[in-house]
Short mmCIF file of C-alpha atoms and ligand atoms in Angstrom, two decimals:
data_model
loop_
_atom_site.label_atom_id
_atom_site.label_comp_id
_atom_site.label_asym_id
_atom_site.label_seq_id
_atom_site.Cartn_x
_atom_site.Cartn_y
_atom_site.Cartn_z
CA MET J 967 30.31 62.39 71.52
CA THR J 968 28.71 65.43 72.40
CA ASP J 969 30.04 68.28 74.58
CA ARG J 970 26.50 68.61 76.19
CA PRO J 971 26.21 67.62 79.59
CA VAL J 972 24.99 64.06 79.86
CA ARG J 973 21.37 63.61 80.45
CA VAL J 974 19.59 60.35 79.48
CA ARG J 975 15.92 59.16 80.19
CA PHE J 976 14.19 56.04 80.42
CA ALA J 977 10.82 56.75 79.26
CA PRO J 978 8.47 53.97 79.44
CA SER J 979 4.73 53.77 78.54
CA PRO J 980 2.43 53.14 81.31
CA THR J 981 0.73 50.14 79.45
CA GLY J 982 1.91 47.21 81.88
CA TYR J 983 4.35 46.39 84.73
CA LEU J 984 8.03 46.81 84.38
CA HIS J 985 9.51 43.78 81.82
CA ILE J 986 13.22 42.73 82.14
CA GLY J 987 13.28 44.39 78.52
CA GLY J 988 12.42 47.59 80.00
CA ALA J 989 14.83 47.07 82.91
CA ARG J 990 17.76 46.43 80.77
CA SER J 991 16.90 49.79 78.61
CA ALA J 992 16.61 51.79 82.34
CA LEU J 993 19.77 50.05 83.45
CA PHE J 994 21.82 50.93 80.49
CA ASN J 995 20.75 54.34 80.73
CA TYR J 996 21.19 54.60 84.45
CA LEU J 997 24.86 53.24 84.05
CA PHE J 998 25.88 55.40 81.47
CA ALA J 999 24.48 58.63 83.28
CA ARG J 1000 26.51 57.67 86.64
CA HIS J 1001 29.45 56.77 84.30
CA HIS J 1002 29.63 60.36 82.97
CA GLY J 1003 28.34 61.73 86.28
CA GLY J 1004 25.45 63.09 84.40
CA GLN J 1005 21.40 63.00 85.14
CA PHE J 1006 19.07 60.23 84.68
CA ILE J 1007 15.44 60.84 83.97
CA LEU J 1008 12.35 59.30 84.56
CA ARG J 1009 9.78 60.26 81.99
CA ILE J 1010 6.14 58.66 81.88
CA GLU J 1011 4.86 58.60 78.05
CA ASP J 1012 1.22 58.29 78.85
CA THR J 1013 -0.18 59.93 75.72
CA ASP J 1014 -1.84 56.59 74.57
CA GLN J 1015 -4.87 56.58 77.04
CA LYS J 1016 -6.21 53.63 75.29
CA ARG J 1017 -3.65 51.46 76.56
CA PHE J 1018 -3.15 53.17 79.80
CA VAL J 1019 -2.98 50.49 82.75
CA ALA J 1020 -3.68 52.15 86.16
CA ASP J 1021 -0.96 50.56 88.46
CA SER J 1022 1.63 50.53 86.25
CA VAL J 1023 3.34 54.00 87.25
CA THR J 1024 3.47 52.72 90.60
CA ASN J 1025 4.68 49.50 89.41
CA LEU J 1026 7.52 50.68 86.93
CA MET J 1027 8.75 53.22 90.02
CA THR J 1028 8.75 50.40 92.96
CA ASN J 1029 10.88 48.02 90.71
CA LEU J 1030 13.02 50.49 89.12
CA ARG J 1031 13.95 51.59 92.78
CA TRP J 1032 13.96 48.15 94.02
CA LEU J 1033 16.82 47.48 91.21
CA GLY J 1034 18.46 50.16 92.47
CA LEU J 1035 18.01 52.41 89.42
CA ASP J 1036 17.44 55.82 91.06
CA TRP J 1037 16.61 58.70 89.20
CA ASP J 1038 17.62 62.45 89.60
CA GLU J 1039 14.42 64.06 88.04
CA GLY J 1040 11.06 62.36 87.36
CA PRO J 1041 7.40 62.74 88.07
CA ASP J 1042 7.68 61.78 91.76
CA VAL J 1043 11.03 63.62 92.54
CA GLY J 1044 10.52 66.69 90.21
CA GLY J 1045 13.24 68.53 88.83
CA PRO J 1046 13.83 71.83 86.80
CA TYR J 1047 12.59 70.32 83.21
CA GLY J 1048 9.40 69.24 84.69
CA PRO J 1049 6.55 67.99 84.44
CA TYR J 1050 7.78 64.63 83.62
CA THR J 1051 4.37 63.04 82.95
CA GLN J 1052 3.54 63.83 78.87
CA THR J 1053 -0.13 64.20 79.46
CA GLU J 1054 0.64 67.27 81.84
CA ARG J 1055 2.47 68.95 79.02
CA ALA J 1056 -0.06 68.88 76.38
CA ALA J 1057 0.01 72.56 75.94
CA LEU J 1058 3.59 72.48 74.73
CA TYR J 1059 3.08 69.57 71.95
CA ARG J 1060 -0.17 71.55 70.48
CA GLN J 1061 2.24 74.84 70.51
CA TRP J 1062 5.05 72.94 68.39
CA ALA J 1063 2.75 71.14 66.22
CA ALA J 1064 1.01 74.40 65.28
CA TRP J 1065 4.55 75.92 64.43
CA LEU J 1066 5.20 73.27 62.34
CA VAL J 1067 1.91 73.76 60.38
CA ASP J 1068 2.97 77.63 60.15
CA GLN J 1069 6.11 76.68 59.00
CA GLY J 1070 4.75 74.12 56.00
CA HIS J 1071 6.10 71.23 58.02
CA ALA J 1072 2.90 69.76 58.98
CA TYR J 1073 -0.59 70.07 57.66
CA HIS J 1074 -4.09 69.48 59.07
CA CYS J 1075 -5.63 66.12 57.86
CA TYR J 1076 -9.55 65.68 58.08
CA CYS J 1077 -9.68 62.42 56.56
CA SER J 1078 -12.63 60.45 58.56
CA ALA J 1079 -12.04 57.05 59.78
CA GLU J 1080 -14.06 55.51 57.37
CA ARG J 1081 -12.04 57.06 54.45
CA LEU J 1082 -8.80 55.99 56.23
CA GLU J 1083 -10.18 52.46 56.36
CA ALA J 1084 -11.21 52.38 52.73
CA MET J 1085 -7.94 53.48 51.79
CA ARG J 1086 -6.34 50.57 53.83
CA ALA J 1087 -8.53 48.11 52.04
CA GLU J 1088 -7.35 49.16 48.58
CA GLN J 1089 -4.05 49.19 49.68
CA THR J 1090 -4.13 45.81 50.99
CA ALA J 1091 -6.21 44.76 47.84
CA ASN J 1092 -3.39 46.26 45.43
CA LYS J 1093 -0.61 44.98 47.47
CA GLN J 1094 0.54 48.41 48.01
CA PRO J 1095 2.74 49.31 51.35
CA PRO J 1096 0.17 50.48 53.72
CA GLY J 1097 0.24 54.41 54.58
CA TYR J 1098 -1.23 57.56 54.45
CA ASP J 1099 -2.12 58.57 50.89
CA ARG J 1100 -1.47 62.27 51.81
CA HIS J 1101 -4.78 63.19 50.68
CA CYS J 1102 -5.16 66.17 52.73
CA ARG J 1103 -1.34 67.53 51.94
CA TYR J 1104 -2.91 68.62 48.67
CA LEU J 1105 -5.76 70.40 49.43
CA SER J 1106 -5.83 73.90 48.51
CA ALA J 1107 -5.88 76.91 50.82
CA ASP J 1108 -9.87 77.57 49.75
CA GLU J 1109 -10.55 73.71 50.21
CA ARG J 1110 -9.18 73.98 53.70
CA ALA J 1111 -11.08 76.98 54.78
CA VAL J 1112 -14.41 75.48 53.78
CA ILE J 1113 -13.67 72.49 55.83
CA GLU J 1114 -12.13 74.28 58.72
CA ALA J 1115 -15.38 76.79 58.69
CA ALA J 1116 -17.67 73.82 59.01
CA GLY J 1117 -15.71 73.00 62.37
CA ALA J 1118 -14.44 69.40 60.94
CA PRO J 1119 -12.23 67.38 63.42
CA PHE J 1120 -8.65 67.26 62.21
CA VAL J 1121 -5.37 65.75 63.39
CA ILE J 1122 -1.97 67.16 62.27
CA ARG J 1123 0.35 64.92 60.01
CA PHE J 1124 4.14 65.72 59.44
CA ALA J 1125 4.72 66.67 55.80
CA THR J 1126 7.70 64.26 55.27
CA PRO J 1127 9.90 64.88 52.33
CA LEU J 1128 8.85 63.05 49.31
CA ASP J 1129 12.26 62.07 48.14
CA GLY J 1130 15.91 61.87 49.16
CA SER J 1131 16.75 60.39 52.47
CA THR J 1132 17.67 60.37 55.89
CA SER J 1133 20.60 59.15 57.93
CA VAL J 1134 20.46 58.23 61.41
CA HIS J 1135 23.74 58.27 63.18
CA ASP J 1136 23.67 55.35 65.87
CA ALA J 1137 26.51 55.11 68.40
CA VAL J 1138 26.18 51.63 68.43
CA ARG J 1139 25.17 50.52 64.89
CA GLY J 1140 26.89 53.19 62.91
CA GLU J 1141 25.08 55.26 59.96
CA MET J 1142 21.64 54.01 59.01
CA VAL J 1143 20.03 55.44 55.88
CA PHE J 1144 16.12 55.58 55.20
CA SER J 1145 14.62 56.32 51.98
CA ASN J 1146 12.27 59.10 52.60
CA ASN J 1147 9.52 57.58 50.18
CA THR J 1148 9.23 54.46 52.68
CA LEU J 1149 8.00 56.81 55.33
CA ASP J 1150 4.44 58.04 55.33
CA ASP J 1151 3.30 61.34 56.68
CA VAL J 1152 2.65 60.26 60.41
CA VAL J 1153 0.29 61.59 62.74
CA LEU J 1154 1.99 64.22 65.20
CA LEU J 1155 -1.34 65.34 66.96
CA LYS J 1156 -4.45 63.37 67.32
CA SER J 1157 -7.77 64.79 67.05
CA ASP J 1158 -8.44 64.92 70.83
CA GLY J 1159 -5.33 67.21 71.08
CA LEU J 1160 -2.93 64.90 72.47
CA PRO J 1161 0.59 64.30 70.68
CA THR J 1162 1.39 60.75 69.26
CA TYR J 1163 4.77 59.36 70.40
CA HIS J 1164 7.01 60.88 67.83
CA LEU J 1165 5.85 64.46 68.33
CA ALA J 1166 6.18 63.97 72.15
CA VAL J 1167 9.31 62.11 72.44
CA VAL J 1168 11.11 64.63 70.09
CA VAL J 1169 9.76 67.69 72.14
CA ASP J 1170 10.60 66.39 75.26
CA ASP J 1171 13.93 65.10 74.35
CA HIS J 1172 14.91 68.80 73.26
CA PHE J 1173 13.16 70.80 76.14
CA MET J 1174 14.55 68.25 78.79
CA GLU J 1175 18.00 68.73 76.93
CA ILE J 1176 18.76 65.06 76.56
CA SER J 1177 22.24 64.37 75.34
CA HIS J 1178 21.84 60.80 74.34
CA ILE J 1179 19.02 58.54 73.57
CA LEU J 1180 19.34 54.57 74.78
CA ARG J 1181 16.48 52.81 73.73
CA ALA J 1182 15.37 49.30 72.65
CA ASP J 1183 15.94 48.09 69.00
CA GLU J 1184 12.16 48.54 68.36
CA TRP J 1185 12.62 52.02 67.79
CA ILE J 1186 15.09 51.98 65.09
CA ALA J 1187 12.32 52.34 62.32
CA SER J 1188 10.70 55.39 64.15
CA SER J 1189 14.26 57.08 64.23
CA PRO J 1190 14.48 58.70 60.86
CA ARG J 1191 10.80 60.11 61.38
CA HIS J 1192 12.58 61.94 64.61
CA VAL J 1193 15.54 63.07 62.69
CA LEU J 1194 13.22 64.56 60.22
CA LEU J 1195 11.28 66.51 63.08
CA TYR J 1196 14.47 67.44 64.46
CA GLN J 1197 15.64 69.22 61.39
CA ALA J 1198 12.25 70.67 60.60
CA PHE J 1199 12.35 72.33 64.32
CA GLY J 1200 16.03 73.17 63.63
CA TRP J 1201 17.23 71.18 66.91
CA GLU J 1202 20.43 69.49 68.01
CA ILE J 1203 19.75 66.02 67.56
CA PRO J 1204 20.78 63.73 70.54
CA ILE J 1205 23.35 60.83 70.28
CA MET J 1206 21.25 57.68 69.45
CA ALA J 1207 22.15 54.23 70.49
CA HIS J 1208 19.48 51.22 69.96
CA LEU J 1209 20.19 48.65 72.16
CA PRO J 1210 20.45 44.90 71.11
CA VAL J 1211 17.44 42.89 70.82
CA ILE J 1212 17.09 40.55 73.64
CA LEU J 1213 16.75 36.95 72.82
CA ASP J 1214 15.58 34.18 74.81
CA PRO J 1215 18.06 32.09 76.39
CA SER J 1216 18.26 29.57 73.85
CA GLY J 1217 19.56 32.17 71.78
CA LYS J 1218 16.86 31.18 69.02
CA GLY J 1219 13.95 33.24 69.30
CA LYS J 1220 12.53 36.54 70.33
CA MET J 1221 11.85 36.55 74.32
CA SER J 1222 8.53 36.01 75.43
CA LYS J 1223 6.30 38.73 76.96
CA ARG J 1224 5.34 36.10 79.60
CA LYS J 1225 7.87 33.25 80.66
CA VAL J 1226 11.19 32.29 79.68
CA ARG J 1227 11.99 28.57 79.85
CA VAL J 1228 15.55 27.14 80.49
CA GLY J 1229 15.26 23.36 80.22
CA ASP J 1230 12.35 22.28 82.06
CA LYS J 1231 12.26 25.34 84.19
CA GLU J 1232 10.13 28.54 83.61
CA TYR J 1233 11.08 31.89 85.03
CA PRO J 1234 9.32 35.18 85.11
CA VAL J 1235 9.83 38.43 83.26
CA PHE J 1236 8.57 41.07 85.09
CA VAL J 1237 10.85 42.49 87.69
CA GLU J 1238 8.17 42.20 90.37
CA GLU J 1239 7.85 38.47 89.80
CA LEU J 1240 11.64 38.03 90.04
CA ARG J 1241 11.57 40.02 93.16
CA SER J 1242 8.77 37.79 94.72
CA GLU J 1243 10.36 34.76 93.94
CA GLY J 1244 13.06 35.79 96.11
CA TYR J 1245 15.92 37.03 93.52
CA LEU J 1246 18.20 39.63 94.70
CA PRO J 1247 17.88 43.14 92.81
CA GLU J 1248 22.21 42.72 92.87
CA ALA J 1249 21.97 39.51 90.82
CA VAL J 1250 19.20 40.80 88.43
CA PHE J 1251 21.15 44.03 88.19
CA ASN J 1252 24.31 41.98 87.52
CA LEU J 1253 22.73 39.68 84.93
CA LEU J 1254 21.15 42.50 83.06
CA THR J 1255 24.14 44.20 82.84
CA ASN J 1256 25.69 41.29 80.97
CA VAL J 1257 22.74 41.35 78.27
CA GLY J 1258 24.30 43.16 75.29
CA TRP J 1259 27.17 44.87 77.19
CA SER J 1260 30.45 42.99 78.26
CA MET J 1261 32.66 44.55 80.99
CA GLY J 1262 35.34 42.69 78.96
CA GLY J 1263 37.76 39.92 80.06
CA ASP J 1264 34.90 37.05 80.29
CA ARG J 1265 33.82 38.91 83.75
CA GLU J 1266 30.43 38.07 84.70
CA VAL J 1267 30.09 38.98 88.27
CA PHE J 1268 30.73 42.43 89.25
CA THR J 1269 29.46 45.13 91.56
CA LYS J 1270 27.41 48.06 90.47
CA GLU J 1271 30.15 50.44 91.19
CA GLU J 1272 32.53 48.09 88.65
CA ALA J 1273 29.77 48.19 86.36
CA ILE J 1274 29.31 52.20 86.56
CA ALA J 1275 33.24 52.55 86.39
CA GLY J 1276 33.48 50.18 83.42
CA PHE J 1277 30.17 50.91 81.50
CA ASP J 1278 30.31 52.86 78.09
CA LEU J 1279 28.41 52.65 74.74
CA THR J 1280 31.53 51.28 73.22
CA GLY J 1281 31.20 47.67 74.76
CA ILE J 1282 27.80 47.51 73.84
CA ASN J 1283 27.54 44.84 71.16
CA PRO J 1284 24.83 45.48 68.41
CA ALA J 1285 24.25 41.53 67.81
CA PRO J 1286 20.88 40.13 69.44
CA ALA J 1287 22.04 38.97 72.88
CA ALA J 1288 20.31 35.96 74.64
CA LEU J 1289 19.08 36.54 78.34
CA PRO J 1290 21.28 34.58 80.42
CA TYR J 1291 18.52 33.19 82.84
CA GLY J 1292 20.39 30.07 83.11
CA LYS J 1293 22.85 31.68 85.36
CA LEU J 1294 20.28 33.76 87.35
CA GLU J 1295 20.01 31.03 90.19
CA TRP J 1296 23.67 30.51 90.60
CA LEU J 1297 24.46 34.26 90.33
CA ASN J 1298 21.62 34.94 93.01
CA GLY J 1299 23.66 32.33 95.28
CA VAL J 1300 26.88 34.12 95.05
CA TYR J 1301 25.30 37.65 96.15
CA MET J 1302 23.20 35.58 98.69
CA ARG J 1303 26.30 34.20 100.41
CA ASN J 1304 28.22 37.62 100.39
CA LEU J 1305 25.41 39.30 102.15
CA ALA J 1306 26.09 40.26 105.67
CA PRO J 1307 24.13 37.92 108.00
CA ALA J 1308 21.97 40.99 109.43
CA ASP J 1309 21.26 42.35 105.80
CA PHE J 1310 20.49 38.68 104.78
CA LYS J 1311 18.17 38.20 107.73
CA GLN J 1312 16.46 41.33 107.10
CA ARG J 1313 15.61 40.43 103.57
CA LEU J 1314 14.66 36.99 104.37
CA VAL J 1315 12.04 37.98 107.49
CA PRO J 1316 9.58 39.11 104.86
CA PHE J 1317 9.52 36.06 102.94
CA LEU J 1318 9.42 33.79 105.72
CA ALA J 1319 6.72 35.54 107.30
CA ALA J 1320 4.16 35.84 104.28
CA ALA J 1321 5.05 31.82 103.35
CA LEU J 1322 4.33 30.62 106.86
CA HIS J 1323 1.54 33.21 107.54
CA LEU J 1324 3.56 34.55 110.72
CA ASP J 1325 3.81 38.05 111.94
CA ALA J 1326 7.06 39.43 110.36
CA ALA J 1327 8.21 41.23 113.87
CA ALA J 1328 7.66 37.64 115.66
CA VAL J 1329 9.66 35.59 112.96
CA ASP J 1330 12.35 38.40 113.48
CA ALA J 1331 12.36 37.96 117.09
CA ASN J 1332 12.69 33.96 117.04
CA PRO J 1333 16.17 32.86 118.30
CA ALA J 1334 15.87 29.44 116.26
CA LEU J 1335 16.28 32.04 113.21
CA ASP J 1336 19.47 33.39 114.44
CA ILE J 1337 20.68 29.74 115.09
CA LEU J 1338 19.72 28.66 111.73
CA LEU J 1339 20.44 31.64 109.53
CA VAL J 1340 23.97 30.93 108.50
CA ASP J 1341 23.34 27.16 107.56
CA VAL J 1342 20.26 28.46 105.52
CA GLN J 1343 22.29 31.35 104.01
CA GLU J 1344 24.47 28.74 102.60
CA ARG J 1345 22.29 26.49 101.24
CA ILE J 1346 19.56 28.46 99.49
CA LYS J 1347 19.51 30.00 95.90
CA THR J 1348 16.64 32.20 96.25
CA LEU J 1349 14.63 33.67 99.41
CA SER J 1350 11.63 32.09 98.77
CA GLU J 1351 13.53 28.72 99.30
CA ALA J 1352 13.87 29.32 102.81
CA ALA J 1353 10.31 28.97 103.94
CA ALA J 1354 10.44 24.95 103.05
CA MET J 1355 13.57 24.62 104.90
CA LEU J 1356 12.97 26.63 108.05
CA ASP J 1357 9.07 25.90 108.61
CA PHE J 1358 9.82 23.18 111.13
CA ALA J 1359 11.75 25.54 113.32
CA LEU J 1360 9.53 28.62 113.08
CA LEU J 1361 6.28 26.88 113.41
CA ASP J 1362 4.92 25.98 117.01
CA ALA J 1363 3.83 22.45 115.73
CA LEU J 1364 4.54 20.16 113.08
CA PRO J 1365 1.84 19.17 110.54
CA ASP J 1366 0.66 15.39 110.46
CA TYR J 1367 3.10 13.47 108.86
CA ASP J 1368 2.93 9.78 107.48
CA SER J 1369 4.21 7.49 110.39
CA LYS J 1370 5.99 5.33 108.16
CA LEU J 1371 8.77 7.99 107.58
CA LEU J 1372 9.88 7.21 111.04
CA VAL J 1373 10.67 3.92 110.63
CA ALA J 1374 14.33 3.85 109.74
CA LYS J 1375 16.26 1.69 106.94
CA LYS J 1376 16.67 -1.91 107.80
CA LEU J 1377 14.46 -1.55 111.04
CA ASP J 1378 10.86 -2.35 111.73
CA ALA J 1379 8.33 0.11 113.68
CA ALA J 1380 9.23 -1.51 117.08
CA ALA J 1381 12.96 -1.20 116.69
CA SER J 1382 12.65 2.16 115.45
CA HIS J 1383 10.43 3.00 118.74
CA GLN J 1384 13.25 1.53 120.62
CA ALA J 1385 16.14 3.23 119.10
CA LEU J 1386 14.03 6.61 119.53
CA THR J 1387 13.24 5.90 123.25
CA ALA J 1388 16.74 5.58 124.12
CA ALA J 1389 17.55 8.91 122.13
CA ARG J 1390 15.03 10.49 124.18
CA ALA J 1391 16.57 9.43 127.50
CA ALA J 1392 19.98 10.39 126.51
CA LEU J 1393 18.57 13.77 125.47
CA VAL J 1394 16.75 14.10 128.59
CA SER J 1395 20.28 13.47 130.70
CA LEU J 1396 21.86 15.94 128.66
CA GLY J 1397 19.32 18.80 130.12
CA ASP J 1398 19.76 21.18 127.22
CA LEU J 1399 20.86 21.13 123.50
CA ASP J 1400 22.91 24.12 123.40
CA ASP J 1401 26.25 22.38 122.65
CA PRO J 1402 25.35 20.62 119.16
CA GLU J 1403 28.71 19.05 118.97
CA HIS J 1404 28.31 17.26 122.28
CA VAL J 1405 24.83 16.16 121.43
CA GLU J 1406 25.95 14.55 118.31
CA SER J 1407 29.00 12.82 119.81
CA THR J 1408 26.34 11.61 122.62
CA LEU J 1409 24.29 10.26 120.21
CA ARG J 1410 26.97 8.58 117.88
CA GLU J 1411 28.15 6.59 120.83
CA LEU J 1412 24.31 5.82 121.71
CA ALA J 1413 23.89 4.50 118.27
CA GLU J 1414 27.11 2.29 118.49
CA THR J 1415 25.67 0.94 121.68
CA LEU J 1416 22.49 0.08 119.92
CA HIS J 1417 24.62 -1.45 117.15
CA LEU J 1418 22.88 0.72 114.79
CA SER J 1419 24.33 3.17 112.19
CA ALA J 1420 24.66 6.79 113.11
CA GLY J 1421 22.41 7.38 109.84
CA GLN J 1422 19.66 5.25 111.12
CA LEU J 1423 19.38 6.82 114.69
CA PHE J 1424 19.88 10.21 113.31
CA GLY J 1425 17.36 9.77 110.40
CA ILE J 1426 14.58 8.87 113.08
CA LEU J 1427 14.99 12.11 115.03
CA ARG J 1428 15.46 14.08 111.91
CA ILE J 1429 11.86 12.90 111.13
CA ALA J 1430 10.54 13.19 114.59
CA ILE J 1431 11.27 16.56 114.78
CA SER J 1432 10.85 18.19 111.43
CA ALA J 1433 8.86 15.54 109.67
CA LYS J 1434 11.56 16.11 106.93
CA ALA J 1435 14.20 13.69 105.38
CA VAL J 1436 16.45 16.72 104.62
CA THR J 1437 16.96 19.91 106.97
CA PRO J 1438 19.79 22.22 107.82
CA PRO J 1439 22.49 20.22 110.12
CA LEU J 1440 20.29 18.04 112.60
CA PHE J 1441 22.01 19.17 115.65
CA THR J 1442 21.75 22.85 114.90
CA SER J 1443 18.41 22.25 114.21
CA MET J 1444 17.43 20.80 117.59
CA GLN J 1445 19.42 23.42 119.09
CA ALA J 1446 17.16 25.95 117.36
CA LEU J 1447 13.98 24.19 118.52
CA GLY J 1448 15.32 23.71 122.25
CA ILE J 1449 15.00 20.92 124.35
CA ALA J 1450 11.35 21.34 125.43
CA ALA J 1451 10.03 21.28 121.66
CA VAL J 1452 12.19 18.37 120.89
CA LEU J 1453 10.98 16.12 123.28
CA ALA J 1454 7.40 17.06 122.66
CA ARG J 1455 7.77 16.05 119.11
CA VAL J 1456 9.93 12.87 119.79
CA ASP J 1457 6.79 11.90 122.00
CA ILE J 1458 4.52 12.42 119.37
CA ALA J 1459 6.87 10.28 117.05
CA LEU J 1460 6.71 7.54 119.73
CA SER J 1461 3.18 7.34 120.02
CA LYS J 1462 3.10 7.07 115.94
CA LEU J 1463 5.64 4.36 115.88
CA ALA J 1464 3.96 2.46 118.75
CA ALA J 1465 0.52 2.61 116.87
CA LEU J 1466 2.52 1.60 113.71
CA ALA J 1467 4.28 -1.46 115.67
CA GLY J 1468 0.82 -2.48 117.20
CA ASP J 1469 -0.66 -2.77 113.60
N1 LIG X 2018 7.74 55.26 75.49
C1 LIG X 2018 8.66 54.50 74.78
C2 LIG X 2018 8.19 53.22 75.27
O1 LIG X 2018 7.34 52.82 75.85
C3 LIG X 2018 9.71 54.87 74.70
C4 LIG X 2018 10.54 54.72 73.54
C5 LIG X 2018 12.22 55.73 73.71
O2 LIG X 2018 12.58 55.77 74.56
O3 LIG X 2018 11.78 56.56 72.82
O4 LIG X 2018 9.06 52.36 75.02
#
């Protein structure tokens, strides 16, 4: 542990939308910062302009916030170490690249793309490891002067020590030692004057006073290059911790960049898709917290506050971690049922409005929703499942449906018609449907009088009011619709049955 104040960063490149793997890195940084009362910084690493995806910064920010990962400093909120977008810091990288050249730790390389390509082809043909052959490192001062006088474009390369080794101390994995002769002279500054990742990340982590670097394991191979750069600059090296690889839920392969399969179900991997499929941020947060870190004591469900209180680097297991997507629906259901009804309703309304093409304010004001809300909250695992359960109650009319559905088991169309006619009369004499228990007992008695099972009679009614075999409880559903809508739908059902009986 360092005695520097805790400052950590999530540093995505805006080359795509927020992926579940990136979200896990952001989450661990967030938990670490909050646990230690430190700062969590968002930095946009956009120096690779070729791979830039225009709306990805907005997507990253929106979805990080949706997950509840608020940053203390970043491009939009500012902060004392800004700017927080790398292309706005280009002058700083140029200054420090030039400093490295002055100090003999880096050099100008004038090799053309054609020369580099020929070199690579030769290396491949000779089965040599790929890497820059250091041609320009050994140019004499006179040779350089001639080339520079001709105005040749150049990149700046790091003069990697030719022998010896570099140790990287990783807080999760321990000591990792790399032979310097496996590292080539990497480009630090490109000919367009923008830095590569290696230079920018070191300069920024230093000047933003980052105390700990928590990032995906794919950056392990870059870490000795960074350590060498810190040493060349004479700067304090932040504590590094490379997070465990995320495997697909089977635990067998690397996680896909597009979809995750559990049995015959496919899950999305972009946070935005999880959100639009109706997963709650609390559930996704909780799920990701369990990917490579453990609260201990087999605890899988815990709040954000508990995760913050319990999180530390010692709980991170370096072994590859399977993404437990098989638990996502269950976990989502747990969080769903924990929501206060008003909160649940507020989250649900936009899903219902979008799926049913209704105005959100109208859905919110519809009393049917309030009546059925708790029943739905108990039954669904994702917010997007609710529309198919509630459409009959929220839409003015039912879509046309197959008349045969109205024919009860062991009855024909004529007998079903008779039963529904009697039920209609009973409902009319009740006057309203505001007491579901009373409506139910009235119709149970009617079924007995008609020598029908309650299931037969209720089945016909359920189809008549909803066109569905499964709904929230029948009598609450009827209460939600109100007597007028119920009778109107029963009348449509009766004419369908009459037509069927007459065929
Ligand atoms: N910009 C890198 C990325 O997109 C960040 C790597 C790091 O955290 O050092 O993942």
